[in-house]
Short mmCIF file of C-alpha atoms in Angstrom, two decimals:
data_model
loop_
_atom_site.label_atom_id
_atom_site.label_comp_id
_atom_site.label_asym_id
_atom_site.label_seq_id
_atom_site.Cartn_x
_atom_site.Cartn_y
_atom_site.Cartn_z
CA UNK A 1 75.50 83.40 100.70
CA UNK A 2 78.56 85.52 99.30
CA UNK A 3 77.26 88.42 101.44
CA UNK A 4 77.17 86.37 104.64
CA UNK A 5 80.53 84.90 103.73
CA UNK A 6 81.85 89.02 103.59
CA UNK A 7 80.37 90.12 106.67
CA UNK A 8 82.22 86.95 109.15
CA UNK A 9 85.05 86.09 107.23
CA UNK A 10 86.70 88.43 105.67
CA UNK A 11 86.79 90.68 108.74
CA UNK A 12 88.48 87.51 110.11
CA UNK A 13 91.27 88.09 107.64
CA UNK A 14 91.55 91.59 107.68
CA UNK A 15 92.37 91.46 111.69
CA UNK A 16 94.05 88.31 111.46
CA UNK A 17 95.96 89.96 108.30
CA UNK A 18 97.95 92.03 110.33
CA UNK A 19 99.01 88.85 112.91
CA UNK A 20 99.40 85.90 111.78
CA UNK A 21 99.92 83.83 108.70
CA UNK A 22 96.43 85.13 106.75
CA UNK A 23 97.15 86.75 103.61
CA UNK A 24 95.16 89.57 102.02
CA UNK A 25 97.05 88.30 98.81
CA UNK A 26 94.22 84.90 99.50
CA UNK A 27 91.69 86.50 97.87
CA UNK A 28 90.58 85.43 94.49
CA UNK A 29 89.42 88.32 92.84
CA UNK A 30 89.84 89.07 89.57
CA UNK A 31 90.52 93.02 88.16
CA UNK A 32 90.75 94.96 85.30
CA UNK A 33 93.76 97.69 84.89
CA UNK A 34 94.01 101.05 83.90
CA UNK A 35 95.54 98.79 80.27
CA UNK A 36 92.88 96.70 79.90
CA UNK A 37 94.49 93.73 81.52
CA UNK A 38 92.94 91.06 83.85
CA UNK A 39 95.13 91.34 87.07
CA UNK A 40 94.10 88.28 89.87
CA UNK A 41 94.34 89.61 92.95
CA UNK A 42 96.56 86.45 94.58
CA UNK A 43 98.94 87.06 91.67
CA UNK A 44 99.98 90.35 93.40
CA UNK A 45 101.63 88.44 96.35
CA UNK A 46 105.54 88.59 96.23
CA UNK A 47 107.07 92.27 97.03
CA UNK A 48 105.52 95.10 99.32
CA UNK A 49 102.68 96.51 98.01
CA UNK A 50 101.47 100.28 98.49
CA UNK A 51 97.70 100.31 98.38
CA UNK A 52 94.79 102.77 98.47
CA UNK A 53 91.12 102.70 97.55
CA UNK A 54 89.69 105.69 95.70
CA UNK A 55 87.33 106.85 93.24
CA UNK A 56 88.54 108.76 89.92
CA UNK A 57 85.51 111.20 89.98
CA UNK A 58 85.94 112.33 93.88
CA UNK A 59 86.53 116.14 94.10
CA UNK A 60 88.14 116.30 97.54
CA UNK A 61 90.08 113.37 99.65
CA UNK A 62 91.23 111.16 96.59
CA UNK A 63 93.37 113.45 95.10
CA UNK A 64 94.84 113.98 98.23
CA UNK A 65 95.25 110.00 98.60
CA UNK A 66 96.88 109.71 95.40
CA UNK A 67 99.27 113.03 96.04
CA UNK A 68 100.25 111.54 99.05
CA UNK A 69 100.88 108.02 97.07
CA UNK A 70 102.80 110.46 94.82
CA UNK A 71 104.51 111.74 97.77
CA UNK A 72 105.53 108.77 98.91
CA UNK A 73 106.88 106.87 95.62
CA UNK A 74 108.81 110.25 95.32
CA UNK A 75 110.54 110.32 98.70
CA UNK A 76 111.45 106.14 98.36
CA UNK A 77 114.72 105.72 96.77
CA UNK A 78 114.66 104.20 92.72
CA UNK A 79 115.41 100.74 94.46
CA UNK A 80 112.99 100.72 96.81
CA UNK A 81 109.98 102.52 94.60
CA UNK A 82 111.10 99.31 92.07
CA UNK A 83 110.61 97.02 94.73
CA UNK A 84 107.30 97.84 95.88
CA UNK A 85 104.16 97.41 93.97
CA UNK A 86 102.23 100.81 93.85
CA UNK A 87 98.07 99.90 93.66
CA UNK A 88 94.76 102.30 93.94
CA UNK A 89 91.72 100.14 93.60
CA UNK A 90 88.90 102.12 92.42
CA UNK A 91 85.24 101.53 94.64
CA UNK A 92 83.03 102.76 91.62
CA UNK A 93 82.54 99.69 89.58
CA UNK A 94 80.50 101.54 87.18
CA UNK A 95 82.38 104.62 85.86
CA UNK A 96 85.53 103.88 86.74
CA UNK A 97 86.10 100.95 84.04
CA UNK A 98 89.89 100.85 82.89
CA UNK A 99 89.61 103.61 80.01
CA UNK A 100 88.81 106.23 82.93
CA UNK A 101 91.43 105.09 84.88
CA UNK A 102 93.79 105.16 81.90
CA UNK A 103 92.80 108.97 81.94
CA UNK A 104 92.99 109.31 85.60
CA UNK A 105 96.61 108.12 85.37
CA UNK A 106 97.55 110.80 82.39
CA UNK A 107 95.70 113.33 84.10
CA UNK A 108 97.29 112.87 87.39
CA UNK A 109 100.72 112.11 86.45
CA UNK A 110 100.86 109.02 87.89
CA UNK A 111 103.85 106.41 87.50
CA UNK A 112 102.80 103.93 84.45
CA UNK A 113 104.18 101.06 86.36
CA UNK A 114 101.58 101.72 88.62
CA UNK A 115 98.04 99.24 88.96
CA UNK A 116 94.62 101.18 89.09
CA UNK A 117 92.14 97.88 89.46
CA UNK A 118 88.74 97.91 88.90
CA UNK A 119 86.62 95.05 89.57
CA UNK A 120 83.03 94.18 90.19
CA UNK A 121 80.92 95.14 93.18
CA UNK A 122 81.66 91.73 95.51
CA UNK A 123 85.31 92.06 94.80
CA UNK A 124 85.52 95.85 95.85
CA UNK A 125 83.42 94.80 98.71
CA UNK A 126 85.59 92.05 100.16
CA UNK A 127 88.80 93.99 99.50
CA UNK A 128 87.28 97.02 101.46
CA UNK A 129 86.27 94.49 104.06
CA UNK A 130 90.09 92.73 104.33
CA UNK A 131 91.49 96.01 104.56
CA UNK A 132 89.18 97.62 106.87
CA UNK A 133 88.10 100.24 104.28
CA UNK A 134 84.91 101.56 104.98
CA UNK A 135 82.79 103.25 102.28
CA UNK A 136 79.11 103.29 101.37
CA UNK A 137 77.56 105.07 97.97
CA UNK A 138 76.01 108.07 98.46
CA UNK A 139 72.76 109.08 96.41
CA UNK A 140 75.10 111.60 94.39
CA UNK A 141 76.80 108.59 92.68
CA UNK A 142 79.93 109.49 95.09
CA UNK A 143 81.53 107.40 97.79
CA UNK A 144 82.12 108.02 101.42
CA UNK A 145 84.75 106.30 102.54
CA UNK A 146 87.97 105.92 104.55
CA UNK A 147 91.10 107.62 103.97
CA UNK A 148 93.54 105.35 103.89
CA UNK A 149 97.05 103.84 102.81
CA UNK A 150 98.51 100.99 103.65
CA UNK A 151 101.70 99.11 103.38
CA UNK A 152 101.38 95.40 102.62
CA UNK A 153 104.31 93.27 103.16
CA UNK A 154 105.05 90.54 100.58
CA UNK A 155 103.16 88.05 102.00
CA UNK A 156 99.76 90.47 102.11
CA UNK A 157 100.00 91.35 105.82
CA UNK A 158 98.87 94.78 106.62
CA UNK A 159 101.95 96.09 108.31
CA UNK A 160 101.50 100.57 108.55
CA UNK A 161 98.56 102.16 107.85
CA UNK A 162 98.63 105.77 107.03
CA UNK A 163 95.20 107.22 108.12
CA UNK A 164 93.65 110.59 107.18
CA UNK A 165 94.34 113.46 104.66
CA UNK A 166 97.28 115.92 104.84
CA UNK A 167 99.22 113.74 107.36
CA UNK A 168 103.07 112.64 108.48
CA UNK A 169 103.78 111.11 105.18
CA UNK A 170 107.63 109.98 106.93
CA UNK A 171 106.33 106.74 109.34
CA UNK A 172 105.05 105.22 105.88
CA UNK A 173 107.69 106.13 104.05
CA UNK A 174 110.56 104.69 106.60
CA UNK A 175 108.38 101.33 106.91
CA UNK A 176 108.00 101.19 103.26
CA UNK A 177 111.95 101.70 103.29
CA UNK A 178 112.58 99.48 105.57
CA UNK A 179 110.56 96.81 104.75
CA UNK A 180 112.53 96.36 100.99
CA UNK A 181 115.67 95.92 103.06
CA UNK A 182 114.51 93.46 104.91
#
C-alpha cells in the first residue's frame, strides 16, 4: 500500500509543490544526521532551504553537487547563507548511516551547520519522488540518479532548480538571494 501511495501521490505534491499551497515540508519522515540526531522532515519548514540528494561513496557527479552547494553557500552573503538551511540527503540507506556522513562532511569541508540526512528506503523514496529526483541502484551498489539542486522556499515549495553538473551557478544563487529578502 505505501508503494501505491508513492507512485500517485507524491508526484501530486511534487508538481503541485511548485504551485500551489502543497508543501514538500508535509512529509513525515523521520532522518538521521551526520551527529547522530533524529531530524523530522516537517520540522525543517520555516526558512529557505538549499537541497540536494547524493551518495557519499559516488566517484563522479556528487562531488560536483556538493562543490557546487559549496559554491553557492560561498557566493551568498553571511546573512543570507544564515538564513537558509543548507541539506544533502543521502539515497544509500545502507552505507551512508550518519558516522559516514560525519566523515563525508570532514572530508569535504563542508559547513557544520549544514544537515546530511539519512533515512530509510520509503523515506528516500518519497523525498526523491516530491522532488522529482530520479535514481535507481545499480548492481555496483552505486546510484544513478539526477543531478540536481533546488531552492525550497520556507513554506517547502520548489521555487529554482539548478539542473546538471558544471552549470550557471548565478540564477540559483540570485533566487536564493532574493528569496531571504523577501
Amino acid at each position: 500500500m505505501k508503494r501505491l501511495l508513492l507512485f500517485f501521490v507524491v508526484p501530486m505534491l511534487a508538481m503541485a509543490a511548485e504551485h500551489e499551497d502543497l508543501s514538500i515540508f508535509d512529509l513525515q519522515a523521520t532522518w538521521h544526521n551526520q551527529r547522530g540526531e533524529e531530524v523530522v522532515w516537517c520540522e525543517l519548514r520555516g526558512r529557505p532551504m538549499l537541497v540536494c540528494m547524493f551518495f557519499s561513496h559516488c566517484g563522479y557527479a556528487c562531488p560536483r553537487i556538493t562543490a557546487d552547494m559549496q559554491a553557492i553557500a560561498a557566493v551568498l552573503s553571511e546573512h543570507d547563507r544564515d538564513n537558509i538551511s543548507f541539506v544533502m540527503v543521502s539515497f544509500d540507506v545502507e552505507r551512508d548511516t550518519p558516522e559516514v556522513l560525519a566523515t563525508y562532511v570532514e572530508t569535504k569541508n563542508i559547513d557544520a551547520s549544514w544537515q546530511l540526512l539519512h533515512g530509510d528506503e520509503d523515506a528516500v523514496q518519497e523525498l526523491a519522488a516530491a522532488l522529482g529526483v530520479r535514481y535507481r541502484r545499480e548492481p555496483d551498489g552505486n546510484f544513478a540518479h539526477s543531478n540536481l539542486i533546488l531552492l525550497l522556499d520556507a513554506q517547502g515549495r520548489i521555487v529554482h532548480r539548478h539542473e546538471g553538473l558544471n552549470g550557471d551557478l548565478i540564477p540559483i544563487t540570485s533566487a536564493a538571494g532574493a528569496l531571504v529578502a523577501e
